[in-house]
Amino acid sequence: MKNIQLMFVAALCGTVLSTFAEIVIKPVRTPSVSTNRPGIIVPGPDGGGITHEQPPQVIELLDGDVLKGTFVGFDSEGGAKWRHSAVKTDIEFMTDSLSKISLFPRPYSGASSDNTRVELVTGEELSGELLEMNNRHLVLKAWYSRNTLRIPREKILAIRPASAEAGVIYEGPSGMEGWKGQSVKVARNPRIPPPVIIQGRNRLGGINFGAGKEVPMPGGAAQGWQYSNESFVATRSNSLIGREMKLTDKVNVEFDLNWRGNFNLGISVFADKFDAYSGNSYMVGFSPNDCYLMRMANNVQNNLGRASFQDLRGKTKARISVRINKEEGTIALVLNNRVVKEWEDNAGFAGKGGNVSFVLLQNTYAKVSNIRVSQWDGKLPSGEGPQKEGKDLLVMRSAGSLSGELLGILDGKVRFKAAFSPEPLEMTLDTVARINLADTKFEKPKLGLGDVRVTFANGGQFTFLLENWGADRVTGLSTVLGRVEFQPDAF
């Protein structure tokens, strides 16, 4: 029987009578066990005991209201169904009231052959096993789709063939968990995880609805690094954010960087202190036109050399990679798949820890995203080289790149017509690092009425008109693929 108390308190102050009433249903308490229904607790791979409890899923409305619980389903007419442990029946939200839904799928653990990445002209990405490509379509076998995907060639910007990639140490960010910094702030309610991109290994999944609001970027008054939309953003000098990782002897630290105007960024690696200027570590610093390597040993700094380059002039974004070979004492800076400088420490490797940090070294806007730290095979890329107008560009994993025409891909083999060869060249797909297709340009993606932008559990985002989200399938229409049927656990 619920404890219901009705209390009236009267106090006489002069000639005025003040009263208030309070109804206490039950004192607020922290439950000793989870009250969420199945879907939040994830059983182990063998179907036995619980291995971990996932954070609650979150639905966010256009007016900013949020609610934890479990996503049940969606259809274009009825809206979204939501389950909460404190409500007897499922809640139905109207479609035009929704902004975002944050999901928590199981980590993806598919085969390496499923990891071919197809970059679309919209900036979105699909992954899977590349079965065939001709002059009209690319055929992709995707674990998350009930049917093979036929992607029109003119909608493809680039292809990154699958490889037997080394072990992944970290991918993110998907939140602030594990990160620490100086004056770090979170741009969202820290108790509510935002929908993230997903490159499935222990990341979150999410749905962005077409009517959703964009989260504003942090302004110039922000202190330290902020987390917002799968990115870390900073505007003030000496902002530092980092985390400890299990770094291997050969490691690749890579990320996307966006900036405005000039910038100066430092990446601290193998640090034994959470401080870029003390202890034992290395810091690679770079700006749009030069770079340097700082060696820190027993709190003593030593500059191991600078180098100038033109790669980033006139640009506002780039893919950055710092590759460290602890055994050989070498550190290389790679910009957009081109090595701009490799240093060698002849005095012995100084780093004694596992901290990786990002340090903004001047007042400017900088955004770090798509961070990936992985084991490295010790090989440096040869660079893509310029892509000629009207020509496809094929970048090899070992050395060099070829300009010409991609004739097709079938049975794991690539046929390519290079300018220097009278006969088409044939090579296995695993020897190719990237293929940039000719005459394709980036198109800014748009969310129309009824469209959703989903994030796959093994990486990449995709936009389509959502019709129905049920227990066994997700259906909709895509301007790229036509009718689509996805597996619900793909997100």
PDB file of C-alpha atoms in Angstrom, residues 219-443:
ATOM      1  CA  GLY A 219      31.523  29.608 -29.304  1.00  0.00           C
ATOM      2  CA  GLY A 220      34.714  31.528 -28.844  1.00  0.00           C
ATOM      3  CA  ALA A 221      34.175  31.886 -25.107  1.00  0.00           C
ATOM      4  CA  ALA A 222      34.382  28.144 -24.457  1.00  0.00           C
ATOM      5  CA  GLN A 223      37.130  26.927 -22.150  1.00  0.00           C
ATOM      6  CA  GLY A 224      39.055  23.729 -22.889  1.00  0.00           C
ATOM      7  CA  TRP A 225      37.836  20.955 -25.151  1.00  0.00           C
ATOM      8  CA  GLN A 226      34.120  20.286 -25.515  1.00  0.00           C
ATOM      9  CA  TYR A 227      32.457  17.086 -26.683  1.00  0.00           C
ATOM     10  CA  SER A 228      29.771  17.585 -29.340  1.00  0.00           C
ATOM     11  CA  ASN A 229      28.458  15.298 -32.093  1.00  0.00           C
ATOM     12  CA  GLU A 230      31.206  12.665 -32.078  1.00  0.00           C
ATOM     13  CA  SER A 231      33.921  15.332 -31.959  1.00  0.00           C
ATOM     14  CA  PHE A 232      36.162  17.274 -29.602  1.00  0.00           C
ATOM     15  CA  VAL A 233      36.117  21.031 -30.218  1.00  0.00           C
ATOM     16  CA  ALA A 234      38.366  23.715 -28.726  1.00  0.00           C
ATOM     17  CA  THR A 235      38.996  27.410 -29.281  1.00  0.00           C
ATOM     18  CA  ARG A 236      41.456  28.367 -26.520  1.00  0.00           C
ATOM     19  CA  SER A 237      45.224  27.970 -26.375  1.00  0.00           C
ATOM     20  CA  ASN A 238      46.618  25.268 -24.041  1.00  0.00           C
ATOM     21  CA  SER A 239      43.389  23.280 -24.118  1.00  0.00           C
ATOM     22  CA  LEU A 240      44.369  19.659 -23.506  1.00  0.00           C
ATOM     23  CA  ILE A 241      42.402  16.423 -23.646  1.00  0.00           C
ATOM     24  CA  GLY A 242      43.703  12.860 -23.534  1.00  0.00           C
ATOM     25  CA  ARG A 243      43.353   9.334 -22.254  1.00  0.00           C
ATOM     26  CA  GLU A 244      45.483   6.324 -21.414  1.00  0.00           C
ATOM     27  CA  MET A 245      45.615   3.526 -23.992  1.00  0.00           C
ATOM     28  CA  LYS A 246      47.301   0.149 -24.349  1.00  0.00           C
ATOM     29  CA  LEU A 247      49.759   1.245 -27.009  1.00  0.00           C
ATOM     30  CA  THR A 248      51.756  -1.357 -28.905  1.00  0.00           C
ATOM     31  CA  ASP A 249      55.371  -1.059 -30.084  1.00  0.00           C
ATOM     32  CA  LYS A 250      54.137  -0.027 -33.537  1.00  0.00           C
ATOM     33  CA  VAL A 251      51.074   2.171 -33.445  1.00  0.00           C
ATOM     34  CA  ASN A 252      49.093   4.476 -35.728  1.00  0.00           C
ATOM     35  CA  VAL A 253      47.212   7.435 -34.201  1.00  0.00           C
ATOM     36  CA  GLU A 254      44.953   8.975 -36.828  1.00  0.00           C
ATOM     37  CA  PHE A 255      42.041  11.427 -36.847  1.00  0.00           C
ATOM     38  CA  ASP A 256      40.148  14.009 -38.875  1.00  0.00           C
ATOM     39  CA  LEU A 257      40.971  17.656 -38.204  1.00  0.00           C
ATOM     40  CA  ASN A 258      38.823  20.661 -39.123  1.00  0.00           C
ATOM     41  CA  TRP A 259      40.007  24.217 -38.484  1.00  0.00           C
ATOM     42  CA  ARG A 260      39.346  27.861 -39.243  1.00  0.00           C
ATOM     43  CA  GLY A 261      42.143  30.217 -40.249  1.00  0.00           C
ATOM     44  CA  ASN A 262      45.536  29.390 -38.805  1.00  0.00           C
ATOM     45  CA  PHE A 263      46.112  26.737 -36.131  1.00  0.00           C
ATOM     46  CA  ASN A 264      48.802  25.009 -34.108  1.00  0.00           C
ATOM     47  CA  LEU A 265      48.020  21.555 -32.711  1.00  0.00           C
ATOM     48  CA  GLY A 266      50.139  19.140 -30.718  1.00  0.00           C
ATOM     49  CA  ILE A 267      49.664  15.371 -30.373  1.00  0.00           C
ATOM     50  CA  SER A 268      51.368  13.890 -27.325  1.00  0.00           C
ATOM     51  CA  VAL A 269      52.078  10.136 -27.444  1.00  0.00           C
ATOM     52  CA  PHE A 270      53.566   7.515 -25.106  1.00  0.00           C
ATOM     53  CA  ALA A 271      53.362   9.981 -22.208  1.00  0.00           C
ATOM     54  CA  ASP A 272      53.751   8.787 -18.617  1.00  0.00           C
ATOM     55  CA  LYS A 273      52.102  11.955 -17.265  1.00  0.00           C
ATOM     56  CA  PHE A 274      48.927  13.711 -18.238  1.00  0.00           C
ATOM     57  CA  ASP A 275      50.900  16.794 -19.197  1.00  0.00           C
ATOM     58  CA  ALA A 276      52.409  17.645 -22.559  1.00  0.00           C
ATOM     59  CA  TYR A 277      55.376  19.461 -21.029  1.00  0.00           C
ATOM     60  CA  SER A 278      56.710  17.123 -18.350  1.00  0.00           C
ATOM     61  CA  GLY A 279      57.623  13.494 -17.790  1.00  0.00           C
ATOM     62  CA  ASN A 280      58.682  11.244 -20.664  1.00  0.00           C
ATOM     63  CA  SER A 281      56.907  11.469 -24.024  1.00  0.00           C
ATOM     64  CA  TYR A 282      56.897  12.840 -27.559  1.00  0.00           C
ATOM     65  CA  MET A 283      54.775  15.632 -28.995  1.00  0.00           C
ATOM     66  CA  VAL A 284      54.242  16.138 -32.717  1.00  0.00           C
ATOM     67  CA  GLY A 285      53.244  19.736 -33.358  1.00  0.00           C
ATOM     68  CA  PHE A 286      52.044  21.101 -36.662  1.00  0.00           C
ATOM     69  CA  SER A 287      50.368  24.067 -38.351  1.00  0.00           C
ATOM     70  CA  PRO A 288      49.131  24.584 -41.926  1.00  0.00           C
ATOM     71  CA  ASN A 289      52.702  25.028 -43.157  1.00  0.00           C
ATOM     72  CA  ASP A 290      55.202  23.311 -40.854  1.00  0.00           C
ATOM     73  CA  CYS A 291      55.712  20.606 -38.217  1.00  0.00           C
ATOM     74  CA  TYR A 292      58.161  19.635 -35.471  1.00  0.00           C
ATOM     75  CA  LEU A 293      58.833  16.837 -32.972  1.00  0.00           C
ATOM     76  CA  MET A 294      59.460  17.584 -29.305  1.00  0.00           C
ATOM     77  CA  ARG A 295      61.200  14.941 -27.181  1.00  0.00           C
ATOM     78  CA  MET A 296      60.511  14.997 -23.461  1.00  0.00           C
ATOM     79  CA  ALA A 297      62.826  12.949 -21.203  1.00  0.00           C
ATOM     80  CA  ASN A 298      62.910  13.408 -17.436  1.00  0.00           C
ATOM     81  CA  ASN A 299      61.145  16.774 -17.823  1.00  0.00           C
ATOM     82  CA  VAL A 300      63.802  18.035 -20.268  1.00  0.00           C
ATOM     83  CA  GLN A 301      62.584  19.179 -23.703  1.00  0.00           C
ATOM     84  CA  ASN A 302      64.545  18.676 -26.914  1.00  0.00           C
ATOM     85  CA  ASN A 303      63.389  19.667 -30.414  1.00  0.00           C
ATOM     86  CA  LEU A 304      64.256  16.893 -32.890  1.00  0.00           C
ATOM     87  CA  GLY A 305      63.708  19.024 -35.995  1.00  0.00           C
ATOM     88  CA  ARG A 306      61.199  20.898 -38.112  1.00  0.00           C
ATOM     89  CA  ALA A 307      59.911  20.568 -41.661  1.00  0.00           C
ATOM     90  CA  SER A 308      57.872  22.799 -43.970  1.00  0.00           C
ATOM     91  CA  PHE A 309      55.105  21.701 -46.327  1.00  0.00           C
ATOM     92  CA  GLN A 310      52.279  23.103 -48.455  1.00  0.00           C
ATOM     93  CA  ASP A 311      49.743  20.311 -48.041  1.00  0.00           C
ATOM     94  CA  LEU A 312      47.253  22.186 -45.844  1.00  0.00           C
ATOM     95  CA  ARG A 313      47.388  25.680 -47.289  1.00  0.00           C
ATOM     96  CA  GLY A 314      43.995  26.906 -48.405  1.00  0.00           C
ATOM     97  CA  LYS A 315      42.256  23.930 -46.784  1.00  0.00           C
ATOM     98  CA  THR A 316      40.071  23.614 -43.706  1.00  0.00           C
ATOM     99  CA  LYS A 317      40.132  19.860 -43.108  1.00  0.00           C
ATOM    100  CA  ALA A 318      42.535  16.919 -43.393  1.00  0.00           C
ATOM    101  CA  ARG A 319      43.160  13.343 -42.274  1.00  0.00           C
ATOM    102  CA  ILE A 320      46.086  13.308 -39.868  1.00  0.00           C
ATOM    103  CA  SER A 321      48.180  10.289 -38.930  1.00  0.00           C
ATOM    104  CA  VAL A 322      51.063   9.968 -36.455  1.00  0.00           C
ATOM    105  CA  ARG A 323      52.855   6.614 -36.783  1.00  0.00           C
ATOM    106  CA  ILE A 324      55.286   5.491 -34.110  1.00  0.00           C
ATOM    107  CA  ASN A 325      57.775   2.632 -34.287  1.00  0.00           C
ATOM    108  CA  LYS A 326      59.061   2.216 -30.744  1.00  0.00           C
ATOM    109  CA  GLU A 327      61.605  -0.472 -31.692  1.00  0.00           C
ATOM    110  CA  GLU A 328      63.299   1.701 -34.320  1.00  0.00           C
ATOM    111  CA  GLY A 329      62.746   4.990 -32.502  1.00  0.00           C
ATOM    112  CA  THR A 330      60.947   6.620 -35.424  1.00  0.00           C
ATOM    113  CA  ILE A 331      57.877   8.861 -35.575  1.00  0.00           C
ATOM    114  CA  ALA A 332      56.234   9.976 -38.820  1.00  0.00           C
ATOM    115  CA  LEU A 333      53.601  12.622 -39.581  1.00  0.00           C
ATOM    116  CA  VAL A 334      51.276  11.704 -42.447  1.00  0.00           C
ATOM    117  CA  LEU A 335      48.843  14.237 -43.932  1.00  0.00           C
ATOM    118  CA  ASN A 336      46.142  12.967 -46.296  1.00  0.00           C
ATOM    119  CA  ASN A 337      48.114   9.755 -46.863  1.00  0.00           C
ATOM    120  CA  ARG A 338      51.384  11.591 -47.640  1.00  0.00           C
ATOM    121  CA  VAL A 339      54.423  11.419 -45.384  1.00  0.00           C
ATOM    122  CA  VAL A 340      55.555  14.987 -44.707  1.00  0.00           C
ATOM    123  CA  LYS A 341      58.236  14.168 -42.128  1.00  0.00           C
ATOM    124  CA  GLU A 342      59.791  11.154 -40.415  1.00  0.00           C
ATOM    125  CA  TRP A 343      61.984  11.669 -37.358  1.00  0.00           C
ATOM    126  CA  GLU A 344      64.454   9.251 -35.767  1.00  0.00           C
ATOM    127  CA  ASP A 345      65.470   9.460 -32.120  1.00  0.00           C
ATOM    128  CA  ASN A 346      69.053   8.200 -31.936  1.00  0.00           C
ATOM    129  CA  ALA A 347      69.188   8.744 -28.191  1.00  0.00           C
ATOM    130  CA  GLY A 348      66.716   5.946 -27.490  1.00  0.00           C
ATOM    131  CA  PHE A 349      62.964   5.942 -27.239  1.00  0.00           C
ATOM    132  CA  ALA A 350      61.885   8.415 -24.537  1.00  0.00           C
ATOM    133  CA  GLY A 351      58.196   7.601 -24.115  1.00  0.00           C
ATOM    134  CA  LYS A 352      57.433   5.572 -20.993  1.00  0.00           C
ATOM    135  CA  GLY A 353      53.653   5.649 -20.755  1.00  0.00           C
ATOM    136  CA  GLY A 354      50.445   5.086 -22.690  1.00  0.00           C
ATOM    137  CA  ASN A 355      48.784   8.518 -22.633  1.00  0.00           C
ATOM    138  CA  VAL A 356      47.662  10.058 -25.926  1.00  0.00           C
ATOM    139  CA  SER A 357      46.643  13.728 -25.820  1.00  0.00           C
ATOM    140  CA  PHE A 358      45.599  16.587 -28.094  1.00  0.00           C
ATOM    141  CA  VAL A 359      46.845  20.078 -27.229  1.00  0.00           C
ATOM    142  CA  LEU A 360      45.624  23.244 -28.940  1.00  0.00           C
ATOM    143  CA  LEU A 361      48.608  25.611 -28.933  1.00  0.00           C
ATOM    144  CA  GLN A 362      46.937  28.855 -30.013  1.00  0.00           C
ATOM    145  CA  ASN A 363      43.554  30.575 -29.874  1.00  0.00           C
ATOM    146  CA  THR A 364      41.635  29.257 -32.866  1.00  0.00           C
ATOM    147  CA  TYR A 365      38.808  26.885 -33.782  1.00  0.00           C
ATOM    148  CA  ALA A 366      39.823  23.219 -34.091  1.00  0.00           C
ATOM    149  CA  LYS A 367      37.705  20.074 -34.245  1.00  0.00           C
ATOM    150  CA  VAL A 368      39.087  16.541 -33.814  1.00  0.00           C
ATOM    151  CA  SER A 369      36.897  13.599 -34.879  1.00  0.00           C
ATOM    152  CA  ASN A 370      37.033  10.016 -36.167  1.00  0.00           C
ATOM    153  CA  ILE A 371      39.946   9.163 -33.881  1.00  0.00           C
ATOM    154  CA  ARG A 372      41.386   5.723 -34.530  1.00  0.00           C
ATOM    155  CA  VAL A 373      44.349   4.201 -32.731  1.00  0.00           C
ATOM    156  CA  SER A 374      45.516   0.825 -34.030  1.00  0.00           C
ATOM    157  CA  GLN A 375      48.462  -1.510 -34.324  1.00  0.00           C
ATOM    158  CA  TRP A 376      50.642  -0.644 -37.298  1.00  0.00           C
ATOM    159  CA  ASP A 377      52.608  -2.855 -39.685  1.00  0.00           C
ATOM    160  CA  GLY A 378      55.502  -0.390 -39.873  1.00  0.00           C
ATOM    161  CA  LYS A 379      54.950   0.535 -43.544  1.00  0.00           C
ATOM    162  CA  LEU A 380      54.543   4.174 -44.556  1.00  0.00           C
ATOM    163  CA  PRO A 381      52.279   5.208 -47.445  1.00  0.00           C
ATOM    164  CA  SER A 382      53.800   6.473 -50.662  1.00  0.00           C
ATOM    165  CA  GLY A 383      51.127   9.147 -51.147  1.00  0.00           C
ATOM    166  CA  GLU A 384      48.218   9.487 -53.483  1.00  0.00           C
ATOM    167  CA  GLY A 385      49.611  12.125 -55.797  1.00  0.00           C
ATOM    168  CA  PRO A 386      47.418  14.517 -57.747  1.00  0.00           C
ATOM    169  CA  GLN A 387      44.278  13.193 -59.418  1.00  0.00           C
ATOM    170  CA  LYS A 388      43.989  14.238 -63.043  1.00  0.00           C
ATOM    171  CA  GLU A 389      40.698  15.605 -64.291  1.00  0.00           C
ATOM    172  CA  GLY A 390      38.550  12.912 -65.859  1.00  0.00           C
ATOM    173  CA  LYS A 391      40.794  10.116 -64.564  1.00  0.00           C
ATOM    174  CA  ASP A 392      40.307   7.571 -61.805  1.00  0.00           C
ATOM    175  CA  LEU A 393      43.082   7.368 -59.218  1.00  0.00           C
ATOM    176  CA  LEU A 394      44.201   4.011 -57.819  1.00  0.00           C
ATOM    177  CA  VAL A 395      46.423   4.152 -54.710  1.00  0.00           C
ATOM    178  CA  MET A 396      48.489   1.056 -53.969  1.00  0.00           C
ATOM    179  CA  ARG A 397      49.230  -0.169 -50.427  1.00  0.00           C
ATOM    180  CA  SER A 398      52.907  -0.695 -51.118  1.00  0.00           C
ATOM    181  CA  ALA A 399      54.129   2.033 -53.454  1.00  0.00           C
ATOM    182  CA  GLY A 400      52.795   4.701 -55.746  1.00  0.00           C
ATOM    183  CA  SER A 401      49.495   5.477 -57.399  1.00  0.00           C
ATOM    184  CA  LEU A 402      48.080   5.048 -60.887  1.00  0.00           C
ATOM    185  CA  SER A 403      45.976   7.450 -62.920  1.00  0.00           C
ATOM    186  CA  GLY A 404      43.679   6.071 -65.576  1.00  0.00           C
ATOM    187  CA  GLU A 405      40.357   4.248 -65.861  1.00  0.00           C
ATOM    188  CA  LEU A 406      38.858   1.679 -63.506  1.00  0.00           C
ATOM    189  CA  LEU A 407      37.452  -0.984 -65.812  1.00  0.00           C
ATOM    190  CA  GLY A 408      35.900  -3.170 -63.145  1.00  0.00           C
ATOM    191  CA  ILE A 409      36.224  -5.321 -60.038  1.00  0.00           C
ATOM    192  CA  LEU A 410      35.217  -8.993 -59.918  1.00  0.00           C
ATOM    193  CA  ASP A 411      36.203 -12.040 -57.843  1.00  0.00           C
ATOM    194  CA  GLY A 412      38.616  -9.992 -55.736  1.00  0.00           C
ATOM    195  CA  LYS A 413      40.541  -8.670 -58.745  1.00  0.00           C
ATOM    196  CA  VAL A 414      40.813  -5.116 -60.094  1.00  0.00           C
ATOM    197  CA  ARG A 415      41.149  -4.320 -63.815  1.00  0.00           C
ATOM    198  CA  PHE A 416      42.666  -0.897 -64.421  1.00  0.00           C
ATOM    199  CA  LYS A 417      43.701   0.875 -67.629  1.00  0.00           C
ATOM    200  CA  ALA A 418      46.763   2.981 -66.832  1.00  0.00           C
ATOM    201  CA  ALA A 419      48.016   5.681 -69.169  1.00  0.00           C
ATOM    202  CA  PHE A 420      51.483   4.130 -69.532  1.00  0.00           C
ATOM    203  CA  SER A 421      50.290   0.598 -70.339  1.00  0.00           C
ATOM    204  CA  PRO A 422      48.772  -0.515 -73.670  1.00  0.00           C
ATOM    205  CA  GLU A 423      47.045  -3.425 -71.930  1.00  0.00           C
ATOM    206  CA  PRO A 424      44.794  -3.295 -68.823  1.00  0.00           C
ATOM    207  CA  LEU A 425      46.517  -4.071 -65.556  1.00  0.00           C
ATOM    208  CA  GLU A 426      45.111  -6.708 -63.224  1.00  0.00           C
ATOM    209  CA  MET A 427      45.807  -6.844 -59.478  1.00  0.00           C
ATOM    210  CA  THR A 428      44.226  -8.329 -56.383  1.00  0.00           C
ATOM    211  CA  LEU A 429      41.926  -6.071 -54.420  1.00  0.00           C
ATOM    212  CA  ASP A 430      43.900  -6.474 -51.196  1.00  0.00           C
ATOM    213  CA  THR A 431      46.876  -4.673 -52.761  1.00  0.00           C
ATOM    214  CA  VAL A 432      44.810  -1.516 -53.292  1.00  0.00           C
ATOM    215  CA  ALA A 433      44.484   1.064 -50.518  1.00  0.00           C
ATOM    216  CA  ARG A 434      42.007   3.441 -52.153  1.00  0.00           C
ATOM    217  CA  ILE A 435      40.251   4.181 -55.431  1.00  0.00           C
ATOM    218  CA  ASN A 436      39.120   7.759 -56.171  1.00  0.00           C
ATOM    219  CA  LEU A 437      36.563   7.867 -58.970  1.00  0.00           C
ATOM    220  CA  ALA A 438      36.704  10.554 -61.651  1.00  0.00           C
ATOM    221  CA  ASP A 439      34.178  13.352 -62.182  1.00  0.00           C
ATOM    222  CA  THR A 440      32.508  13.029 -58.786  1.00  0.00           C
ATOM    223  CA  LYS A 441      31.987  15.950 -56.449  1.00  0.00           C
ATOM    224  CA  PHE A 442      30.849  16.259 -52.893  1.00  0.00           C
ATOM    225  CA  GLU A 443      27.149  16.969 -52.406  1.00  0.00           C
TER     226      GLU A 443
END
